[in-house]
Amino acid sequence: MKYLITGAGPVGRAVARELTARGYECIIMSRHGSTLDLGPHVQHITGDATQKESYPADVDGIVHCIHAAYNAEAWRTLLIPAEDTALHVAAECDIPIVFPESIYGFDPAYETVSPDTPLNKSTQGNPGVRAALINTRLASPARAVSVVAADLFGPDSGPGCVYHQLIIGKRIPLALFNAHTTHSVTYLPDFGRALADAILAPTRPPIIFAPCAPAITQAEFACLAGCRHSPITLRPWMLKLGGLFNSDLHGLLEMRYLWERPSILSGADAQWEATPIEQAIRETLRADSPATSTNKK
């Protein structure tokens, strides 16, 4: 069986690794192609996920992993039309489609979020876009499943994995808004595993949660990651100032409630447990080490 993965970012690559490890073929489609070598069972093609004609025929399912710059305007411009097209293709071909999803598509009044938590009622900003995307999937005739994760970290992370970028490998780490409140994080290989489970079992509920290790604080995470100093906390005014030069920082400000008080993912129904946080950090540091990076080239 062969599965299409739209997007060659960290999540798409994690899904490809998981599916090929289980013996399946994958096609990764991205707008600019890819030179990444993910093994003989992964084919790379160039295509635009907003255009129906870009989608290859004869695939058994779609894992839709494209992303965009971290601001609502970019998301509305790219993500909404791309998902509309992907849902249309999946429904027309009668194949399952799976979407990675974020915790901020849900009602911000809840500190513990599960598949039963109401969606965010806002129509504004990044949370509004995420809620709109989930609602569109729920209303689609396609067999669509949203798999929800917290902030991502792990080997082969990219710039969108904010938690990872602020702490992993940093002598002086950074923390968002409150370094001492508990926060769920999702290990990238675990997320790839949850997404693979979903595409291979398309009768699952329309919203499922990826397993996460018990939530910890950013300060605890930095300590486990071997950082030599406690995190420097980024305050809202710092991000507002930085937003004058980088519009992506406005997206972090919109989600400040996730960092100023506890933010916990709950309700995963997988038949396996999340990788323990200590093990996940060890594997991440080993993969990010200069010797390992050199060996990969």
PDB file of C-alpha atoms in Angstrom:
ATOM      1  CA  MET A   1       0.000   0.000   0.000  1.00  0.00           C
ATOM      2  CA  LYS A   2       1.138   3.541  -0.733  1.00  0.00           C
ATOM      3  CA  TYR A   3       0.381   6.766   1.149  1.00  0.00           C
ATOM      4  CA  LEU A   4       0.725  10.393   0.114  1.00  0.00           C
ATOM      5  CA  ILE A   5       2.259  12.820   2.604  1.00  0.00           C
ATOM      6  CA  THR A   6       1.824  16.486   1.759  1.00  0.00           C
ATOM      7  CA  GLY A   7       4.699  18.512   3.182  1.00  0.00           C
ATOM      8  CA  ALA A   8       8.341  17.612   3.739  1.00  0.00           C
ATOM      9  CA  GLY A   9       8.654  19.209   7.190  1.00  0.00           C
ATOM     10  CA  PRO A  10       9.459  17.493  10.504  1.00  0.00           C
ATOM     11  CA  VAL A  11       5.976  15.998  10.909  1.00  0.00           C
ATOM     12  CA  GLY A  12       5.781  14.712   7.332  1.00  0.00           C
ATOM     13  CA  ARG A  13       9.222  13.149   7.646  1.00  0.00           C
ATOM     14  CA  ALA A  14       8.316  11.528  10.979  1.00  0.00           C
ATOM     15  CA  VAL A  15       5.217   9.961   9.398  1.00  0.00           C
ATOM     16  CA  ALA A  16       7.215   8.729   6.407  1.00  0.00           C
ATOM     17  CA  ARG A  17       9.773   7.065   8.676  1.00  0.00           C
ATOM     18  CA  GLU A  18       7.031   5.379  10.693  1.00  0.00           C
ATOM     19  CA  LEU A  19       5.045   4.137   7.698  1.00  0.00           C
ATOM     20  CA  THR A  20       8.090   2.790   5.851  1.00  0.00           C
ATOM     21  CA  ALA A  21       9.267   1.061   9.035  1.00  0.00           C
ATOM     22  CA  ARG A  22       5.938  -0.786   8.948  1.00  0.00           C
ATOM     23  CA  GLY A  23       6.496  -1.865   5.359  1.00  0.00           C
ATOM     24  CA  TYR A  24       4.475   0.741   3.437  1.00  0.00           C
ATOM     25  CA  GLU A  25       5.439   2.961   0.505  1.00  0.00           C
ATOM     26  CA  CYS A  26       5.238   6.765   0.778  1.00  0.00           C
ATOM     27  CA  ILE A  27       5.145   9.703  -1.604  1.00  0.00           C
ATOM     28  CA  ILE A  28       6.132  13.058  -0.108  1.00  0.00           C
ATOM     29  CA  MET A  29       4.759  16.012  -2.090  1.00  0.00           C
ATOM     30  CA  SER A  30       6.044  19.535  -1.459  1.00  0.00           C
ATOM     31  CA  ARG A  31       6.021  22.760  -3.429  1.00  0.00           C
ATOM     32  CA  HIS A  32       9.788  22.909  -3.780  1.00  0.00           C
ATOM     33  CA  GLY A  33      10.558  19.216  -3.938  1.00  0.00           C
ATOM     34  CA  SER A  34      13.048  17.635  -1.548  1.00  0.00           C
ATOM     35  CA  THR A  35      16.550  16.208  -1.651  1.00  0.00           C
ATOM     36  CA  LEU A  36      16.166  14.397   1.680  1.00  0.00           C
ATOM     37  CA  ASP A  37      17.023  10.715   1.596  1.00  0.00           C
ATOM     38  CA  LEU A  38      14.410   8.877   3.640  1.00  0.00           C
ATOM     39  CA  GLY A  39      15.148   5.503   2.104  1.00  0.00           C
ATOM     40  CA  PRO A  40      14.173   3.572  -1.013  1.00  0.00           C
ATOM     41  CA  HIS A  41      10.502   3.361  -0.089  1.00  0.00           C
ATOM     42  CA  VAL A  42       9.963   7.154  -0.035  1.00  0.00           C
ATOM     43  CA  GLN A  43       9.426   8.962  -3.336  1.00  0.00           C
ATOM     44  CA  HIS A  44       9.649  12.761  -3.501  1.00  0.00           C
ATOM     45  CA  ILE A  45       7.556  14.766  -5.959  1.00  0.00           C
ATOM     46  CA  THR A  46       6.961  18.476  -6.527  1.00  0.00           C
ATOM     47  CA  GLY A  47       3.370  19.645  -6.275  1.00  0.00           C
ATOM     48  CA  ASP A  48       1.023  22.285  -4.904  1.00  0.00           C
ATOM     49  CA  ALA A  49      -1.432  20.942  -2.314  1.00  0.00           C
ATOM     50  CA  THR A  50      -3.962  23.633  -3.270  1.00  0.00           C
ATOM     51  CA  GLN A  51      -4.180  22.227  -6.819  1.00  0.00           C
ATOM     52  CA  LYS A  52      -6.165  19.037  -7.410  1.00  0.00           C
ATOM     53  CA  GLU A  53      -4.069  18.060 -10.422  1.00  0.00           C
ATOM     54  CA  SER A  54      -0.934  17.859  -8.238  1.00  0.00           C
ATOM     55  CA  TYR A  55      -2.248  14.872  -6.298  1.00  0.00           C
ATOM     56  CA  PRO A  56      -0.976  11.523  -7.608  1.00  0.00           C
ATOM     57  CA  ALA A  57      -3.457   8.804  -8.407  1.00  0.00           C
ATOM     58  CA  ASP A  58      -3.571   5.352  -6.863  1.00  0.00           C
ATOM     59  CA  VAL A  59      -2.658   6.195  -3.278  1.00  0.00           C
ATOM     60  CA  ASP A  60      -4.381   4.521  -0.356  1.00  0.00           C
ATOM     61  CA  GLY A  61      -4.601   7.563   1.910  1.00  0.00           C
ATOM     62  CA  ILE A  62      -3.336  11.089   2.556  1.00  0.00           C
ATOM     63  CA  VAL A  63      -1.492  12.470   5.571  1.00  0.00           C
ATOM     64  CA  HIS A  64      -1.783  16.228   5.117  1.00  0.00           C
ATOM     65  CA  CYS A  65       1.213  17.820   6.853  1.00  0.00           C
ATOM     66  CA  ILE A  66       1.820  21.126   5.079  1.00  0.00           C
ATOM     67  CA  HIS A  67       2.389  24.195   7.195  1.00  0.00           C
ATOM     68  CA  ALA A  68       2.975  27.908   6.697  1.00  0.00           C
ATOM     69  CA  ALA A  69       4.550  30.907   8.394  1.00  0.00           C
ATOM     70  CA  TYR A  70       3.289  31.296  11.959  1.00  0.00           C
ATOM     71  CA  ASN A  71       0.642  33.950  11.390  1.00  0.00           C
ATOM     72  CA  ALA A  72      -3.074  33.881  10.667  1.00  0.00           C
ATOM     73  CA  GLU A  73      -2.887  35.652   7.303  1.00  0.00           C
ATOM     74  CA  ALA A  74      -0.489  33.052   5.905  1.00  0.00           C
ATOM     75  CA  TRP A  75      -2.611  30.265   7.320  1.00  0.00           C
ATOM     76  CA  ARG A  76      -5.798  31.609   5.728  1.00  0.00           C
ATOM     77  CA  THR A  77      -4.022  32.117   2.410  1.00  0.00           C
ATOM     78  CA  LEU A  78      -2.426  28.673   2.199  1.00  0.00           C
ATOM     79  CA  LEU A  79      -3.770  26.209   4.759  1.00  0.00           C
ATOM     80  CA  ILE A  80      -7.501  26.700   4.224  1.00  0.00           C
ATOM     81  CA  PRO A  81      -7.488  26.252   0.406  1.00  0.00           C
ATOM     82  CA  ALA A  82      -4.970  23.403   0.650  1.00  0.00           C
ATOM     83  CA  GLU A  83      -7.123  21.511   3.145  1.00  0.00           C
ATOM     84  CA  ASP A  84     -10.239  22.132   1.067  1.00  0.00           C
ATOM     85  CA  THR A  85      -8.498  20.592  -1.942  1.00  0.00           C
ATOM     86  CA  ALA A  86      -7.092  17.648   0.033  1.00  0.00           C
ATOM     87  CA  LEU A  87     -10.511  16.878   1.547  1.00  0.00           C
ATOM     88  CA  HIS A  88     -12.113  17.026  -1.900  1.00  0.00           C
ATOM     89  CA  VAL A  89      -9.531  14.613  -3.340  1.00  0.00           C
ATOM     90  CA  ALA A  90      -9.922  12.205  -0.408  1.00  0.00           C
ATOM     91  CA  ALA A  91     -13.716  12.212  -0.672  1.00  0.00           C
ATOM     92  CA  GLU A  92     -13.681  11.789  -4.443  1.00  0.00           C
ATOM     93  CA  CYS A  93     -11.204   8.896  -4.267  1.00  0.00           C
ATOM     94  CA  ASP A  94     -12.859   7.411  -1.151  1.00  0.00           C
ATOM     95  CA  ILE A  95      -9.581   7.227   0.757  1.00  0.00           C
ATOM     96  CA  PRO A  96      -8.868   8.228   4.359  1.00  0.00           C
ATOM     97  CA  ILE A  97      -7.146  11.512   5.170  1.00  0.00           C
ATOM     98  CA  VAL A  98      -5.364  12.428   8.405  1.00  0.00           C
ATOM     99  CA  PHE A  99      -4.361  15.867   9.686  1.00  0.00           C
ATOM    100  CA  PRO A 100      -1.864  16.870  12.373  1.00  0.00           C
ATOM    101  CA  GLU A 101      -3.606  19.300  14.731  1.00  0.00           C
ATOM    102  CA  SER A 102      -2.712  21.697  17.539  1.00  0.00           C
ATOM    103  CA  ILE A 103      -4.091  22.189  21.025  1.00  0.00           C
ATOM    104  CA  TYR A 104      -5.058  25.797  20.332  1.00  0.00           C
ATOM    105  CA  GLY A 105      -7.944  24.763  18.139  1.00  0.00           C
ATOM    106  CA  PHE A 106      -9.773  24.114  21.420  1.00  0.00           C
ATOM    107  CA  ASP A 107     -11.563  26.311  23.955  1.00  0.00           C
ATOM    108  CA  PRO A 108      -8.892  28.300  25.863  1.00  0.00           C
ATOM    109  CA  ALA A 109     -10.947  28.169  29.071  1.00  0.00           C
ATOM    110  CA  TYR A 110      -9.839  24.557  29.612  1.00  0.00           C
ATOM    111  CA  GLU A 111      -6.430  23.865  31.156  1.00  0.00           C
ATOM    112  CA  THR A 112      -6.800  20.127  30.474  1.00  0.00           C
ATOM    113  CA  VAL A 113      -7.828  19.433  26.887  1.00  0.00           C
ATOM    114  CA  SER A 114      -9.218  16.117  25.614  1.00  0.00           C
ATOM    115  CA  PRO A 115     -11.151  14.961  22.518  1.00  0.00           C
ATOM    116  CA  ASP A 116     -14.364  16.011  24.300  1.00  0.00           C
ATOM    117  CA  THR A 117     -13.237  19.610  24.878  1.00  0.00           C
ATOM    118  CA  PRO A 118     -15.258  22.177  22.873  1.00  0.00           C
ATOM    119  CA  LEU A 119     -13.529  23.825  19.948  1.00  0.00           C
ATOM    120  CA  ASN A 120     -12.328  27.405  20.139  1.00  0.00           C
ATOM    121  CA  LYS A 121     -15.269  29.691  19.306  1.00  0.00           C
ATOM    122  CA  SER A 122     -13.003  32.503  18.144  1.00  0.00           C
ATOM    123  CA  THR A 123     -12.813  33.350  14.473  1.00  0.00           C
ATOM    124  CA  GLN A 124      -9.754  35.550  14.976  1.00  0.00           C
ATOM    125  CA  GLY A 125      -6.038  34.900  14.672  1.00  0.00           C
ATOM    126  CA  ASN A 126      -4.297  31.537  14.647  1.00  0.00           C
ATOM    127  CA  PRO A 127      -6.757  29.889  17.085  1.00  0.00           C
ATOM    128  CA  GLY A 128      -9.653  30.941  14.845  1.00  0.00           C
ATOM    129  CA  VAL A 129      -8.005  29.405  11.784  1.00  0.00           C
ATOM    130  CA  ARG A 130      -7.306  26.140  13.580  1.00  0.00           C
ATOM    131  CA  ALA A 131     -10.892  25.854  14.832  1.00  0.00           C
ATOM    132  CA  ALA A 132     -12.204  26.608  11.337  1.00  0.00           C
ATOM    133  CA  LEU A 133     -10.009  23.877   9.850  1.00  0.00           C
ATOM    134  CA  ILE A 134     -11.252  21.294  12.355  1.00  0.00           C
ATOM    135  CA  ASN A 135     -14.889  22.252  11.753  1.00  0.00           C
ATOM    136  CA  THR A 136     -14.421  21.925   7.992  1.00  0.00           C
ATOM    137  CA  ARG A 137     -12.985  18.427   8.420  1.00  0.00           C
ATOM    138  CA  LEU A 138     -15.873  17.426  10.676  1.00  0.00           C
ATOM    139  CA  ALA A 139     -18.386  18.617   8.047  1.00  0.00           C
ATOM    140  CA  SER A 140     -16.607  17.003   5.093  1.00  0.00           C
ATOM    141  CA  PRO A 141     -17.852  13.753   3.507  1.00  0.00           C
ATOM    142  CA  ALA A 142     -14.231  12.569   3.505  1.00  0.00           C
ATOM    143  CA  ARG A 143     -13.057  10.053   6.105  1.00  0.00           C
ATOM    144  CA  ALA A 144     -11.021  12.648   7.964  1.00  0.00           C
ATOM    145  CA  VAL A 145      -9.221  12.288  11.291  1.00  0.00           C
ATOM    146  CA  SER A 146      -7.470  15.089  13.218  1.00  0.00           C
ATOM    147  CA  VAL A 147      -4.610  13.953  15.461  1.00  0.00           C
ATOM    148  CA  VAL A 148      -3.857  16.515  18.171  1.00  0.00           C
ATOM    149  CA  ALA A 149      -0.406  17.139  19.617  1.00  0.00           C
ATOM    150  CA  ALA A 150       1.130  19.593  22.050  1.00  0.00           C
ATOM    151  CA  ASP A 151       4.327  21.525  21.290  1.00  0.00           C
ATOM    152  CA  LEU A 152       6.720  19.277  19.404  1.00  0.00           C
ATOM    153  CA  PHE A 153      10.314  18.327  20.139  1.00  0.00           C
ATOM    154  CA  GLY A 154      12.563  15.548  18.980  1.00  0.00           C
ATOM    155  CA  PRO A 155      15.150  14.537  16.379  1.00  0.00           C
ATOM    156  CA  ASP A 156      14.959  16.345  13.039  1.00  0.00           C
ATOM    157  CA  SER A 157      12.857  19.210  14.441  1.00  0.00           C
ATOM    158  CA  GLY A 158      12.437  22.383  12.420  1.00  0.00           C
ATOM    159  CA  PRO A 159      11.874  26.074  13.215  1.00  0.00           C
ATOM    160  CA  GLY A 160       8.162  25.467  13.832  1.00  0.00           C
ATOM    161  CA  CYS A 161       9.011  23.271  16.843  1.00  0.00           C
ATOM    162  CA  VAL A 162       9.283  26.292  19.130  1.00  0.00           C
ATOM    163  CA  TYR A 163       9.760  24.416  22.408  1.00  0.00           C
ATOM    164  CA  HIS A 164      12.654  22.459  20.904  1.00  0.00           C
ATOM    165  CA  GLN A 165      14.318  25.524  19.389  1.00  0.00           C
ATOM    166  CA  LEU A 166      14.242  27.524  22.627  1.00  0.00           C
ATOM    167  CA  ILE A 167      15.697  24.803  24.883  1.00  0.00           C
ATOM    168  CA  ILE A 168      17.358  21.814  23.220  1.00  0.00           C
ATOM    169  CA  GLY A 169      21.102  22.291  22.824  1.00  0.00           C
ATOM    170  CA  LYS A 170      21.091  25.772  24.358  1.00  0.00           C
ATOM    171  CA  ARG A 171      23.623  26.730  27.007  1.00  0.00           C
ATOM    172  CA  ILE A 172      21.220  29.438  28.159  1.00  0.00           C
ATOM    173  CA  PRO A 173      17.687  28.297  27.275  1.00  0.00           C
ATOM    174  CA  LEU A 174      14.624  30.486  26.830  1.00  0.00           C
ATOM    175  CA  ALA A 175      11.142  29.945  28.271  1.00  0.00           C
ATOM    176  CA  LEU A 176       7.830  31.376  27.119  1.00  0.00           C
ATOM    177  CA  PHE A 177       5.947  33.545  29.647  1.00  0.00           C
ATOM    178  CA  ASN A 178       6.200  31.219  32.680  1.00  0.00           C
ATOM    179  CA  ALA A 179       9.039  28.727  33.139  1.00  0.00           C
ATOM    180  CA  HIS A 180       7.420  27.051  36.143  1.00  0.00           C
ATOM    181  CA  THR A 181       3.952  25.987  35.007  1.00  0.00           C
ATOM    182  CA  THR A 182       3.290  22.484  33.682  1.00  0.00           C
ATOM    183  CA  HIS A 183       2.945  22.036  29.952  1.00  0.00           C
ATOM    184  CA  SER A 184       2.428  18.956  27.786  1.00  0.00           C
ATOM    185  CA  VAL A 185       4.900  18.323  24.989  1.00  0.00           C
ATOM    186  CA  THR A 186       4.770  15.725  22.212  1.00  0.00           C
ATOM    187  CA  TYR A 187       7.796  13.743  21.053  1.00  0.00           C
ATOM    188  CA  LEU A 188       8.007  13.890  17.252  1.00  0.00           C
ATOM    189  CA  PRO A 189       8.472  10.127  16.688  1.00  0.00           C
ATOM    190  CA  ASP A 190       5.433   9.509  18.920  1.00  0.00           C
ATOM    191  CA  PHE A 191       3.425  11.969  16.829  1.00  0.00           C
ATOM    192  CA  GLY A 192       4.524  10.204  13.649  1.00  0.00           C
ATOM    193  CA  ARG A 193       3.406   6.929  15.207  1.00  0.00           C
ATOM    194  CA  ALA A 194      -0.009   8.336  16.173  1.00  0.00           C
ATOM    195  CA  LEU A 195      -0.547   9.758  12.672  1.00  0.00           C
ATOM    196  CA  ALA A 196       0.451   6.434  11.093  1.00  0.00           C
ATOM    197  CA  ASP A 197      -1.965   4.605  13.389  1.00  0.00           C
ATOM    198  CA  ALA A 198      -4.748   6.947  12.286  1.00  0.00           C
ATOM    199  CA  ILE A 199      -4.198   6.559   8.538  1.00  0.00           C
ATOM    200  CA  LEU A 200      -3.972   2.775   8.870  1.00  0.00           C
ATOM    201  CA  ALA A 201      -7.177   2.572  10.933  1.00  0.00           C
ATOM    202  CA  PRO A 202      -9.499   5.095   9.250  1.00  0.00           C
ATOM    203  CA  THR A 203     -12.559   4.074  11.281  1.00  0.00           C
ATOM    204  CA  ARG A 204     -11.133   5.880  14.315  1.00  0.00           C
ATOM    205  CA  PRO A 205     -13.023   8.874  15.802  1.00  0.00           C
ATOM    206  CA  PRO A 206     -12.703  12.171  13.914  1.00  0.00           C
ATOM    207  CA  ILE A 207     -10.555  13.724  16.676  1.00  0.00           C
ATOM    208  CA  ILE A 208      -7.913  11.761  18.563  1.00  0.00           C
ATOM    209  CA  PHE A 209      -5.042  12.820  20.804  1.00  0.00           C
ATOM    210  CA  ALA A 210      -1.442  11.679  20.459  1.00  0.00           C
ATOM    211  CA  PRO A 211       0.047  10.128  23.607  1.00  0.00           C
ATOM    212  CA  CYS A 212       2.172  12.535  25.666  1.00  0.00           C
ATOM    213  CA  ALA A 213       4.456  11.921  28.607  1.00  0.00           C
ATOM    214  CA  PRO A 214       3.354  13.548  31.902  1.00  0.00           C
ATOM    215  CA  ALA A 215       3.515  17.325  31.636  1.00  0.00           C
ATOM    216  CA  ILE A 216       6.512  19.133  33.083  1.00  0.00           C
ATOM    217  CA  THR A 217       7.634  22.742  33.346  1.00  0.00           C
ATOM    218  CA  GLN A 218       9.954  24.438  30.900  1.00  0.00           C
ATOM    219  CA  ALA A 219      12.531  24.766  33.688  1.00  0.00           C
ATOM    220  CA  GLU A 220      12.372  21.014  34.343  1.00  0.00           C
ATOM    221  CA  PHE A 221      12.632  20.266  30.634  1.00  0.00           C
ATOM    222  CA  ALA A 222      15.726  22.492  30.354  1.00  0.00           C
ATOM    223  CA  CYS A 223      17.338  20.733  33.325  1.00  0.00           C
ATOM    224  CA  LEU A 224      16.702  17.304  31.788  1.00  0.00           C
ATOM    225  CA  ALA A 225      18.118  18.595  28.492  1.00  0.00           C
ATOM    226  CA  GLY A 226      21.408  19.400  30.236  1.00  0.00           C
ATOM    227  CA  CYS A 227      21.205  23.176  29.949  1.00  0.00           C
ATOM    228  CA  ARG A 228      23.785  24.820  32.190  1.00  0.00           C
ATOM    229  CA  HIS A 229      21.552  27.671  33.269  1.00  0.00           C
ATOM    230  CA  SER A 230      17.908  28.149  34.190  1.00  0.00           C
ATOM    231  CA  PRO A 231      15.758  29.503  31.379  1.00  0.00           C
ATOM    232  CA  ILE A 232      15.484  33.198  30.712  1.00  0.00           C
ATOM    233  CA  THR A 233      11.753  33.904  30.553  1.00  0.00           C
ATOM    234  CA  LEU A 234      10.454  35.758  27.506  1.00  0.00           C
ATOM    235  CA  ARG A 235       7.820  38.261  28.632  1.00  0.00           C
ATOM    236  CA  PRO A 236       4.893  39.459  26.511  1.00  0.00           C
ATOM    237  CA  TRP A 237       6.448  42.899  25.995  1.00  0.00           C
ATOM    238  CA  MET A 238       9.563  41.247  24.545  1.00  0.00           C
ATOM    239  CA  LEU A 239       7.523  39.387  21.956  1.00  0.00           C
ATOM    240  CA  LYS A 240       5.505  42.508  21.169  1.00  0.00           C
ATOM    241  CA  LEU A 241       8.743  44.355  20.506  1.00  0.00           C
ATOM    242  CA  GLY A 242      10.103  41.473  18.461  1.00  0.00           C
ATOM    243  CA  GLY A 243       6.841  41.384  16.520  1.00  0.00           C
ATOM    244  CA  LEU A 244       7.804  44.687  14.925  1.00  0.00           C
ATOM    245  CA  PHE A 245      10.468  42.748  13.048  1.00  0.00           C
ATOM    246  CA  ASN A 246       8.966  39.240  12.894  1.00  0.00           C
ATOM    247  CA  SER A 247       5.199  38.814  12.441  1.00  0.00           C
ATOM    248  CA  ASP A 248       5.408  35.146  13.498  1.00  0.00           C
ATOM    249  CA  LEU A 249       5.886  36.284  17.111  1.00  0.00           C
ATOM    250  CA  HIS A 250       2.314  37.622  17.149  1.00  0.00           C
ATOM    251  CA  GLY A 251       1.162  34.011  16.853  1.00  0.00           C
ATOM    252  CA  LEU A 252       2.977  33.131  20.077  1.00  0.00           C
ATOM    253  CA  LEU A 253       1.345  36.052  21.859  1.00  0.00           C
ATOM    254  CA  GLU A 254      -2.089  34.803  20.819  1.00  0.00           C
ATOM    255  CA  MET A 255      -1.343  31.518  22.568  1.00  0.00           C
ATOM    256  CA  ARG A 256       0.221  32.988  25.699  1.00  0.00           C
ATOM    257  CA  TYR A 257      -2.561  31.433  27.816  1.00  0.00           C
ATOM    258  CA  LEU A 258      -1.039  28.006  27.045  1.00  0.00           C
ATOM    259  CA  TRP A 259       2.193  29.051  28.725  1.00  0.00           C
ATOM    260  CA  GLU A 260       1.057  31.302  31.556  1.00  0.00           C
ATOM    261  CA  ARG A 261      -0.912  28.535  33.294  1.00  0.00           C
ATOM    262  CA  PRO A 262      -1.021  24.720  33.036  1.00  0.00           C
ATOM    263  CA  SER A 263      -1.766  23.294  29.589  1.00  0.00           C
ATOM    264  CA  ILE A 264      -2.321  19.551  29.595  1.00  0.00           C
ATOM    265  CA  LEU A 265      -3.269  17.075  26.856  1.00  0.00           C
ATOM    266  CA  SER A 266      -5.355  14.147  28.016  1.00  0.00           C
ATOM    267  CA  GLY A 267      -7.528  11.391  26.580  1.00  0.00           C
ATOM    268  CA  ALA A 268      -5.187   9.573  24.185  1.00  0.00           C
ATOM    269  CA  ASP A 269      -6.658   6.152  23.380  1.00  0.00           C
ATOM    270  CA  ALA A 270      -3.623   4.550  21.727  1.00  0.00           C
ATOM    271  CA  GLN A 271      -2.630   1.020  22.711  1.00  0.00           C
ATOM    272  CA  TRP A 272       0.882   2.240  23.502  1.00  0.00           C
ATOM    273  CA  GLU A 273       2.433   4.717  25.926  1.00  0.00           C
ATOM    274  CA  ALA A 274       4.331   7.875  25.044  1.00  0.00           C
ATOM    275  CA  THR A 275       8.110   7.680  25.143  1.00  0.00           C
ATOM    276  CA  PRO A 276       9.267   8.656  28.670  1.00  0.00           C
ATOM    277  CA  ILE A 277      10.463  12.256  28.663  1.00  0.00           C
ATOM    278  CA  GLU A 278      13.981  11.422  29.879  1.00  0.00           C
ATOM    279  CA  GLN A 279      14.433   8.835  27.107  1.00  0.00           C
ATOM    280  CA  ALA A 280      12.974  11.173  24.476  1.00  0.00           C
ATOM    281  CA  ILE A 281      15.377  13.959  25.455  1.00  0.00           C
ATOM    282  CA  ARG A 282      18.362  11.569  25.419  1.00  0.00           C
ATOM    283  CA  GLU A 283      17.430  10.377  21.932  1.00  0.00           C
ATOM    284  CA  THR A 284      16.964  13.956  20.754  1.00  0.00           C
ATOM    285  CA  LEU A 285      20.315  15.130  22.112  1.00  0.00           C
ATOM    286  CA  ARG A 286      22.064  12.100  20.621  1.00  0.00           C
ATOM    287  CA  ALA A 287      20.496  12.763  17.216  1.00  0.00           C
ATOM    288  CA  ASP A 288      21.404  16.465  17.395  1.00  0.00           C
ATOM    289  CA  SER A 289      25.004  15.864  18.461  1.00  0.00           C
ATOM    290  CA  PRO A 290      27.730  16.966  15.984  1.00  0.00           C
ATOM    291  CA  ALA A 291      29.036  13.412  15.597  1.00  0.00           C
ATOM    292  CA  THR A 292      25.585  12.056  14.781  1.00  0.00           C
ATOM    293  CA  SER A 293      24.847  14.941  12.419  1.00  0.00           C
ATOM    294  CA  THR A 294      28.127  14.304  10.604  1.00  0.00           C
ATOM    295  CA  ASN A 295      27.346  10.620  10.239  1.00  0.00           C
ATOM    296  CA  LYS A 296      23.962  11.455   8.669  1.00  0.00           C
ATOM    297  CA  LYS A 297      25.531  13.436   5.837  1.00  0.00           C
TER     298      LYS A 297
END
